[in-house]
mmCIF file with all atom_site columns, C-alpha atoms in Angstrom:
data_model
loop_
_atom_site.group_PDB
_atom_site.id
_atom_site.type_symbol
_atom_site.label_atom_id
_atom_site.label_alt_id
_atom_site.label_comp_id
_atom_site.label_asym_id
_atom_site.label_entity_id
_atom_site.label_seq_id
_atom_site.pdbx_PDB_ins_code
_atom_site.Cartn_x
_atom_site.Cartn_y
_atom_site.Cartn_z
_atom_site.occupancy
_atom_site.B_iso_or_equiv
_atom_site.pdbx_formal_charge
_atom_site.auth_seq_id
_atom_site.auth_comp_id
_atom_site.auth_asym_id
_atom_site.auth_atom_id
_atom_site.pdbx_PDB_model_num
ATOM 1   C CA . UNK A 1 1   ? 92.934  80.299 147.859 1.00 77.00 ? 17  UNK A CA 1
ATOM 2   C CA . UNK A 1 2   ? 90.726  82.949 146.156 1.00 78.00 ? 18  UNK A CA 1
ATOM 3   C CA . UNK A 1 3   ? 93.713  84.293 144.333 1.00 80.00 ? 19  UNK A CA 1
ATOM 4   C CA . UNK A 1 4   ? 94.518  80.825 142.970 1.00 84.00 ? 20  UNK A CA 1
ATOM 5   C CA . UNK A 1 5   ? 90.915  80.123 141.941 1.00 83.00 ? 21  UNK A CA 1
ATOM 6   C CA . UNK A 1 6   ? 90.639  83.517 140.261 1.00 85.00 ? 22  UNK A CA 1
ATOM 7   C CA . UNK A 1 7   ? 93.858  82.894 138.392 1.00 85.00 ? 23  UNK A CA 1
ATOM 8   C CA . UNK A 1 8   ? 92.626  79.482 137.170 1.00 86.00 ? 24  UNK A CA 1
ATOM 9   C CA . UNK A 1 9   ? 89.267  80.880 136.042 1.00 86.00 ? 25  UNK A CA 1
ATOM 10  C CA . UNK A 1 10  ? 90.929  83.795 134.277 1.00 87.00 ? 26  UNK A CA 1
ATOM 11  C CA . UNK A 1 11  ? 93.458  81.536 132.594 1.00 85.00 ? 27  UNK A CA 1
ATOM 12  C CA . UNK A 1 12  ? 90.714  79.162 131.374 1.00 87.00 ? 28  UNK A CA 1
ATOM 13  C CA . UNK A 1 13  ? 88.586  82.041 130.059 1.00 87.00 ? 29  UNK A CA 1
ATOM 14  C CA . UNK A 1 14  ? 91.594  83.672 128.371 1.00 87.00 ? 30  UNK A CA 1
ATOM 15  C CA . UNK A 1 15  ? 92.570  80.395 126.725 1.00 88.00 ? 31  UNK A CA 1
ATOM 16  C CA . UNK A 1 16  ? 89.059  79.911 125.382 1.00 87.00 ? 32  UNK A CA 1
ATOM 17  C CA . UNK A 1 17  ? 88.839  83.471 124.048 1.00 86.00 ? 33  UNK A CA 1
ATOM 18  C CA . UNK A 1 18  ? 92.312  83.113 122.532 1.00 87.00 ? 34  UNK A CA 1
ATOM 19  C CA . UNK A 1 19  ? 91.332  79.954 120.663 1.00 86.00 ? 35  UNK A CA 1
ATOM 20  C CA . UNK A 1 20  ? 88.171  81.589 119.296 1.00 87.00 ? 36  UNK A CA 1
ATOM 21  C CA . UNK A 1 21  ? 90.038  84.726 118.256 1.00 90.00 ? 37  UNK A CA 1
ATOM 22  C CA . UNK A 1 22  ? 92.872  82.699 116.712 1.00 85.00 ? 38  UNK A CA 1
ATOM 23  C CA . UNK A 1 23  ? 90.432  80.588 114.717 1.00 86.00 ? 39  UNK A CA 1
ATOM 24  C CA . UNK A 1 24  ? 88.671  83.705 113.404 1.00 88.00 ? 40  UNK A CA 1
ATOM 25  C CA . UNK A 1 25  ? 91.980  85.394 112.544 1.00 84.00 ? 41  UNK A CA 1
ATOM 26  C CA . UNK A 1 26  ? 93.272  82.259 110.810 1.00 81.00 ? 42  UNK A CA 1
ATOM 27  C CA . UNK A 1 27  ? 90.084  81.843 108.785 1.00 82.00 ? 43  UNK A CA 1
ATOM 28  C CA . UNK A 1 28  ? 90.131  85.457 107.653 1.00 85.00 ? 44  UNK A CA 1
ATOM 29  C CA . UNK A 1 29  ? 93.787  85.540 106.651 1.00 84.00 ? 45  UNK A CA 1
ATOM 30  C CA . UNK A 1 30  ? 93.682  82.053 105.170 1.00 83.00 ? 46  UNK A CA 1
ATOM 31  C CA . UNK A 1 31  ? 90.786  83.131 102.962 1.00 86.00 ? 47  UNK A CA 1
ATOM 32  C CA . UNK A 1 32  ? 92.679  86.248 101.886 1.00 89.00 ? 48  UNK A CA 1
ATOM 33  C CA . UNK A 1 33  ? 95.776  84.257 100.959 1.00 88.00 ? 49  UNK A CA 1
ATOM 34  C CA . UNK A 1 34  ? 93.633  81.707 99.121  1.00 87.00 ? 50  UNK A CA 1
ATOM 35  C CA . UNK A 1 35  ? 91.914  84.463 97.180  1.00 90.00 ? 51  UNK A CA 1
ATOM 36  C CA . UNK A 1 36  ? 95.221  86.058 96.259  1.00 90.00 ? 52  UNK A CA 1
ATOM 37  C CA . UNK A 1 37  ? 96.812  82.766 95.153  1.00 92.00 ? 53  UNK A CA 1
ATOM 38  C CA . UNK A 1 38  ? 93.648  81.821 93.243  1.00 92.00 ? 54  UNK A CA 1
ATOM 39  C CA . UNK A 1 39  ? 93.750  85.097 91.309  1.00 92.00 ? 55  UNK A CA 1
ATOM 40  C CA . UNK A 1 40  ? 97.412  84.517 90.459  1.00 94.00 ? 56  UNK A CA 1
ATOM 41  C CA . UNK A 1 41  ? 96.657  81.003 89.223  1.00 94.00 ? 57  UNK A CA 1
ATOM 42  C CA . UNK A 1 42  ? 93.692  82.128 87.112  1.00 93.00 ? 58  UNK A CA 1
ATOM 43  C CA . UNK A 1 43  ? 95.780  84.950 85.666  1.00 93.00 ? 59  UNK A CA 1
ATOM 44  C CA . UNK A 1 44  ? 98.653  82.606 84.805  1.00 94.00 ? 60  UNK A CA 1
ATOM 45  C CA . UNK A 1 45  ? 96.460  79.921 83.251  1.00 94.00 ? 61  UNK A CA 1
ATOM 46  C CA . UNK A 1 46  ? 94.606  82.484 81.148  1.00 92.00 ? 62  UNK A CA 1
ATOM 47  C CA . UNK A 1 47  ? 97.785  84.056 79.816  1.00 91.00 ? 63  UNK A CA 1
ATOM 48  C CA . UNK A 1 48  ? 99.302  80.636 79.238  1.00 91.00 ? 64  UNK A CA 1
ATOM 49  C CA . UNK A 1 49  ? 96.342  79.747 76.981  1.00 90.00 ? 65  UNK A CA 1
ATOM 50  C CA . UNK A 1 50  ? 96.536  83.083 75.169  1.00 88.00 ? 66  UNK A CA 1
ATOM 51  C CA . UNK A 1 51  ? 100.260 82.784 74.504  1.00 87.00 ? 67  UNK A CA 1
ATOM 52  C CA . UNK A 1 52  ? 100.157 79.156 73.286  1.00 83.00 ? 68  UNK A CA 1
ATOM 53  C CA . UNK A 1 53  ? 99.124  80.445 69.854  1.00 78.00 ? 69  UNK A CA 1
ATOM 54  C CA . UNK A 1 54  ? 102.288 82.567 69.511  1.00 75.00 ? 70  UNK A CA 1
ATOM 55  C CA . UNK A 1 55  ? 105.549 80.723 69.189  1.00 73.00 ? 71  UNK A CA 1
ATOM 56  C CA . UNK A 1 56  ? 108.191 83.420 68.871  1.00 76.00 ? 72  UNK A CA 1
ATOM 57  C CA . UNK A 1 57  ? 111.158 83.818 71.246  1.00 75.00 ? 73  UNK A CA 1
ATOM 58  C CA . UNK A 1 58  ? 109.513 86.497 73.405  1.00 74.00 ? 74  UNK A CA 1
ATOM 59  C CA . UNK A 1 59  ? 106.399 84.410 73.870  1.00 80.00 ? 75  UNK A CA 1
ATOM 60  C CA . UNK A 1 60  ? 108.387 81.324 74.821  1.00 84.00 ? 76  UNK A CA 1
ATOM 61  C CA . UNK A 1 61  ? 110.141 83.270 77.600  1.00 89.00 ? 77  UNK A CA 1
ATOM 62  C CA . UNK A 1 62  ? 106.779 84.494 78.862  1.00 90.00 ? 78  UNK A CA 1
ATOM 63  C CA . UNK A 1 63  ? 105.341 80.984 78.736  1.00 90.00 ? 79  UNK A CA 1
ATOM 64  C CA . UNK A 1 64  ? 108.323 79.615 80.710  1.00 91.00 ? 80  UNK A CA 1
ATOM 65  C CA . UNK A 1 65  ? 107.818 82.300 83.362  1.00 92.00 ? 81  UNK A CA 1
ATOM 66  C CA . UNK A 1 66  ? 104.093 81.509 83.507  1.00 93.00 ? 82  UNK A CA 1
ATOM 67  C CA . UNK A 1 67  ? 104.855 77.788 83.811  1.00 94.00 ? 83  UNK A CA 1
ATOM 68  C CA . UNK A 1 68  ? 107.220 78.531 86.668  1.00 94.00 ? 84  UNK A CA 1
ATOM 69  C CA . UNK A 1 69  ? 104.552 80.593 88.453  1.00 95.00 ? 85  UNK A CA 1
ATOM 70  C CA . UNK A 1 70  ? 101.976 77.833 87.984  1.00 95.00 ? 86  UNK A CA 1
ATOM 71  C CA . UNK A 1 71  ? 104.378 75.201 89.385  1.00 95.00 ? 87  UNK A CA 1
ATOM 72  C CA . UNK A 1 72  ? 105.103 77.409 92.406  1.00 94.00 ? 88  UNK A CA 1
ATOM 73  C CA . UNK A 1 73  ? 101.394 77.832 93.077  1.00 94.00 ? 89  UNK A CA 1
ATOM 74  C CA . UNK A 1 74  ? 100.712 74.115 92.672  1.00 93.00 ? 90  UNK A CA 1
ATOM 75  C CA . UNK A 1 75  ? 103.466 73.277 95.184  1.00 91.00 ? 91  UNK A CA 1
ATOM 76  C CA . UNK A 1 76  ? 102.160 75.794 97.736  1.00 89.00 ? 92  UNK A CA 1
ATOM 77  C CA . UNK A 1 77  ? 101.121 73.921 100.930 1.00 86.00 ? 93  UNK A CA 1
ATOM 78  C CA . UNK A 1 78  ? 97.456  74.952 101.277 1.00 77.00 ? 94  UNK A CA 1
ATOM 79  C CA . UNK A 1 79  ? 96.639  72.228 103.788 1.00 78.00 ? 95  UNK A CA 1
ATOM 80  C CA . UNK A 1 80  ? 99.522  72.788 106.220 1.00 79.00 ? 96  UNK A CA 1
ATOM 81  C CA . UNK A 1 81  ? 99.163  75.958 108.337 1.00 71.00 ? 97  UNK A CA 1
ATOM 82  C CA . UNK A 1 82  ? 102.246 74.972 110.363 1.00 79.00 ? 98  UNK A CA 1
ATOM 83  C CA . UNK A 1 83  ? 104.509 75.030 107.292 1.00 81.00 ? 99  UNK A CA 1
ATOM 84  C CA . UNK A 1 84  ? 107.514 77.045 108.439 1.00 86.00 ? 100 UNK A CA 1
ATOM 85  C CA . UNK A 1 85  ? 108.310 78.617 105.054 1.00 88.00 ? 101 UNK A CA 1
ATOM 86  C CA . UNK A 1 86  ? 104.739 79.676 104.242 1.00 87.00 ? 102 UNK A CA 1
ATOM 87  C CA . UNK A 1 87  ? 105.472 83.420 104.219 1.00 88.00 ? 103 UNK A CA 1
ATOM 88  C CA . UNK A 1 88  ? 108.739 82.905 102.345 1.00 92.00 ? 104 UNK A CA 1
ATOM 89  C CA . UNK A 1 89  ? 107.049 80.848 99.607  1.00 92.00 ? 105 UNK A CA 1
ATOM 90  C CA . UNK A 1 90  ? 104.181 83.332 99.412  1.00 92.00 ? 106 UNK A CA 1
ATOM 91  C CA . UNK A 1 91  ? 106.665 86.169 98.862  1.00 94.00 ? 107 UNK A CA 1
ATOM 92  C CA . UNK A 1 92  ? 108.370 84.140 96.108  1.00 94.00 ? 108 UNK A CA 1
ATOM 93  C CA . UNK A 1 93  ? 105.025 83.634 94.379  1.00 94.00 ? 109 UNK A CA 1
ATOM 94  C CA . UNK A 1 94  ? 104.261 87.353 94.647  1.00 93.00 ? 110 UNK A CA 1
ATOM 95  C CA . UNK A 1 95  ? 107.682 88.168 93.211  1.00 93.00 ? 111 UNK A CA 1
ATOM 96  C CA . UNK A 1 96  ? 107.223 85.755 90.313  1.00 94.00 ? 112 UNK A CA 1
ATOM 97  C CA . UNK A 1 97  ? 103.772 87.235 89.641  1.00 94.00 ? 113 UNK A CA 1
ATOM 98  C CA . UNK A 1 98  ? 105.280 90.725 89.487  1.00 93.00 ? 114 UNK A CA 1
ATOM 99  C CA . UNK A 1 99  ? 107.989 89.451 87.148  1.00 92.00 ? 115 UNK A CA 1
ATOM 100 C CA . UNK A 1 100 ? 105.399 87.887 84.835  1.00 93.00 ? 116 UNK A CA 1
ATOM 101 C CA . UNK A 1 101 ? 103.330 91.074 84.847  1.00 92.00 ? 117 UNK A CA 1
ATOM 102 C CA . UNK A 1 102 ? 106.437 93.044 83.933  1.00 90.00 ? 118 UNK A CA 1
ATOM 103 C CA . UNK A 1 103 ? 107.210 90.660 81.068  1.00 90.00 ? 119 UNK A CA 1
ATOM 104 C CA . UNK A 1 104 ? 103.641 90.996 79.810  1.00 89.00 ? 120 UNK A CA 1
ATOM 105 C CA . UNK A 1 105 ? 103.779 94.790 80.246  1.00 88.00 ? 121 UNK A CA 1
ATOM 106 C CA . UNK A 1 106 ? 100.769 94.725 82.595  1.00 87.00 ? 122 UNK A CA 1
ATOM 107 C CA . UNK A 1 107 ? 100.303 96.921 85.647  1.00 82.00 ? 123 UNK A CA 1
ATOM 108 C CA . UNK A 1 108 ? 98.928  94.776 88.428  1.00 73.00 ? 124 UNK A CA 1
ATOM 109 C CA . UNK A 1 109 ? 97.446  95.896 91.693  1.00 70.00 ? 125 UNK A CA 1
ATOM 110 C CA . UNK A 1 110 ? 96.078  93.190 93.975  1.00 56.00 ? 126 UNK A CA 1
ATOM 111 C CA . UNK A 1 111 ? 94.196  94.542 96.987  1.00 56.00 ? 127 UNK A CA 1
ATOM 112 C CA . UNK A 1 112 ? 92.165  92.779 99.601  1.00 49.00 ? 128 UNK A CA 1
ATOM 113 C CA . UNK A 1 113 ? 90.051  95.021 101.754 1.00 49.00 ? 129 UNK A CA 1
ATOM 114 C CA . UNK A 1 114 ? 87.243  94.517 104.188 1.00 47.00 ? 130 UNK A CA 1
ATOM 115 C CA . UNK A 1 115 ? 84.664  95.737 101.697 1.00 50.00 ? 131 UNK A CA 1
ATOM 116 C CA . UNK A 1 116 ? 85.871  94.005 98.543  1.00 51.00 ? 132 UNK A CA 1
ATOM 117 C CA . UNK A 1 117 ? 88.788  92.367 96.825  1.00 51.00 ? 133 UNK A CA 1
ATOM 118 C CA . UNK A 1 118 ? 89.981  93.279 93.388  1.00 54.00 ? 134 UNK A CA 1
ATOM 119 C CA . UNK A 1 119 ? 92.628  92.549 90.845  1.00 53.00 ? 135 UNK A CA 1
ATOM 120 C CA . UNK A 1 120 ? 93.022  95.323 88.313  1.00 52.00 ? 136 UNK A CA 1
ATOM 121 C CA . UNK A 1 121 ? 94.998  95.468 85.100  1.00 47.00 ? 137 UNK A CA 1
#
C-alpha cells in the first residue's frame, strides 16, 4: 500500500515538474528561434530595399534569392509547436540565408548566447 501511494505521489510530482520544465525550455528555445528568424527577415527586407535601385542581372538574381528567403520565413509555422517539419524548415531557412549572404559577399555569424544575441557582418 505504501509503495503504491509513494509511486502515485512521485509520479504526480514528476509530472508537474516536467510540465514546468518543459514550458520553460519551450519558451527559451522558442524565443531563440523567433529572434533568429526575425533577424533573417529584417536582413532580407533591408537588402531587398537596397537592391531595388539596381536593376542589373546580378542584382536581379540577388533579389530573387531574397524574395525566396522572405517567402520561406513568411510560411514558417510560428503558431504550431507540433509542426513535424519545424526543424527541417528551419534548416532550409538557415541554408537559404547562408546562400544569400554568399551572393551578397557578406560574412554572417548568428549567435545566441545566454548573455546576449548578436548578428555580425
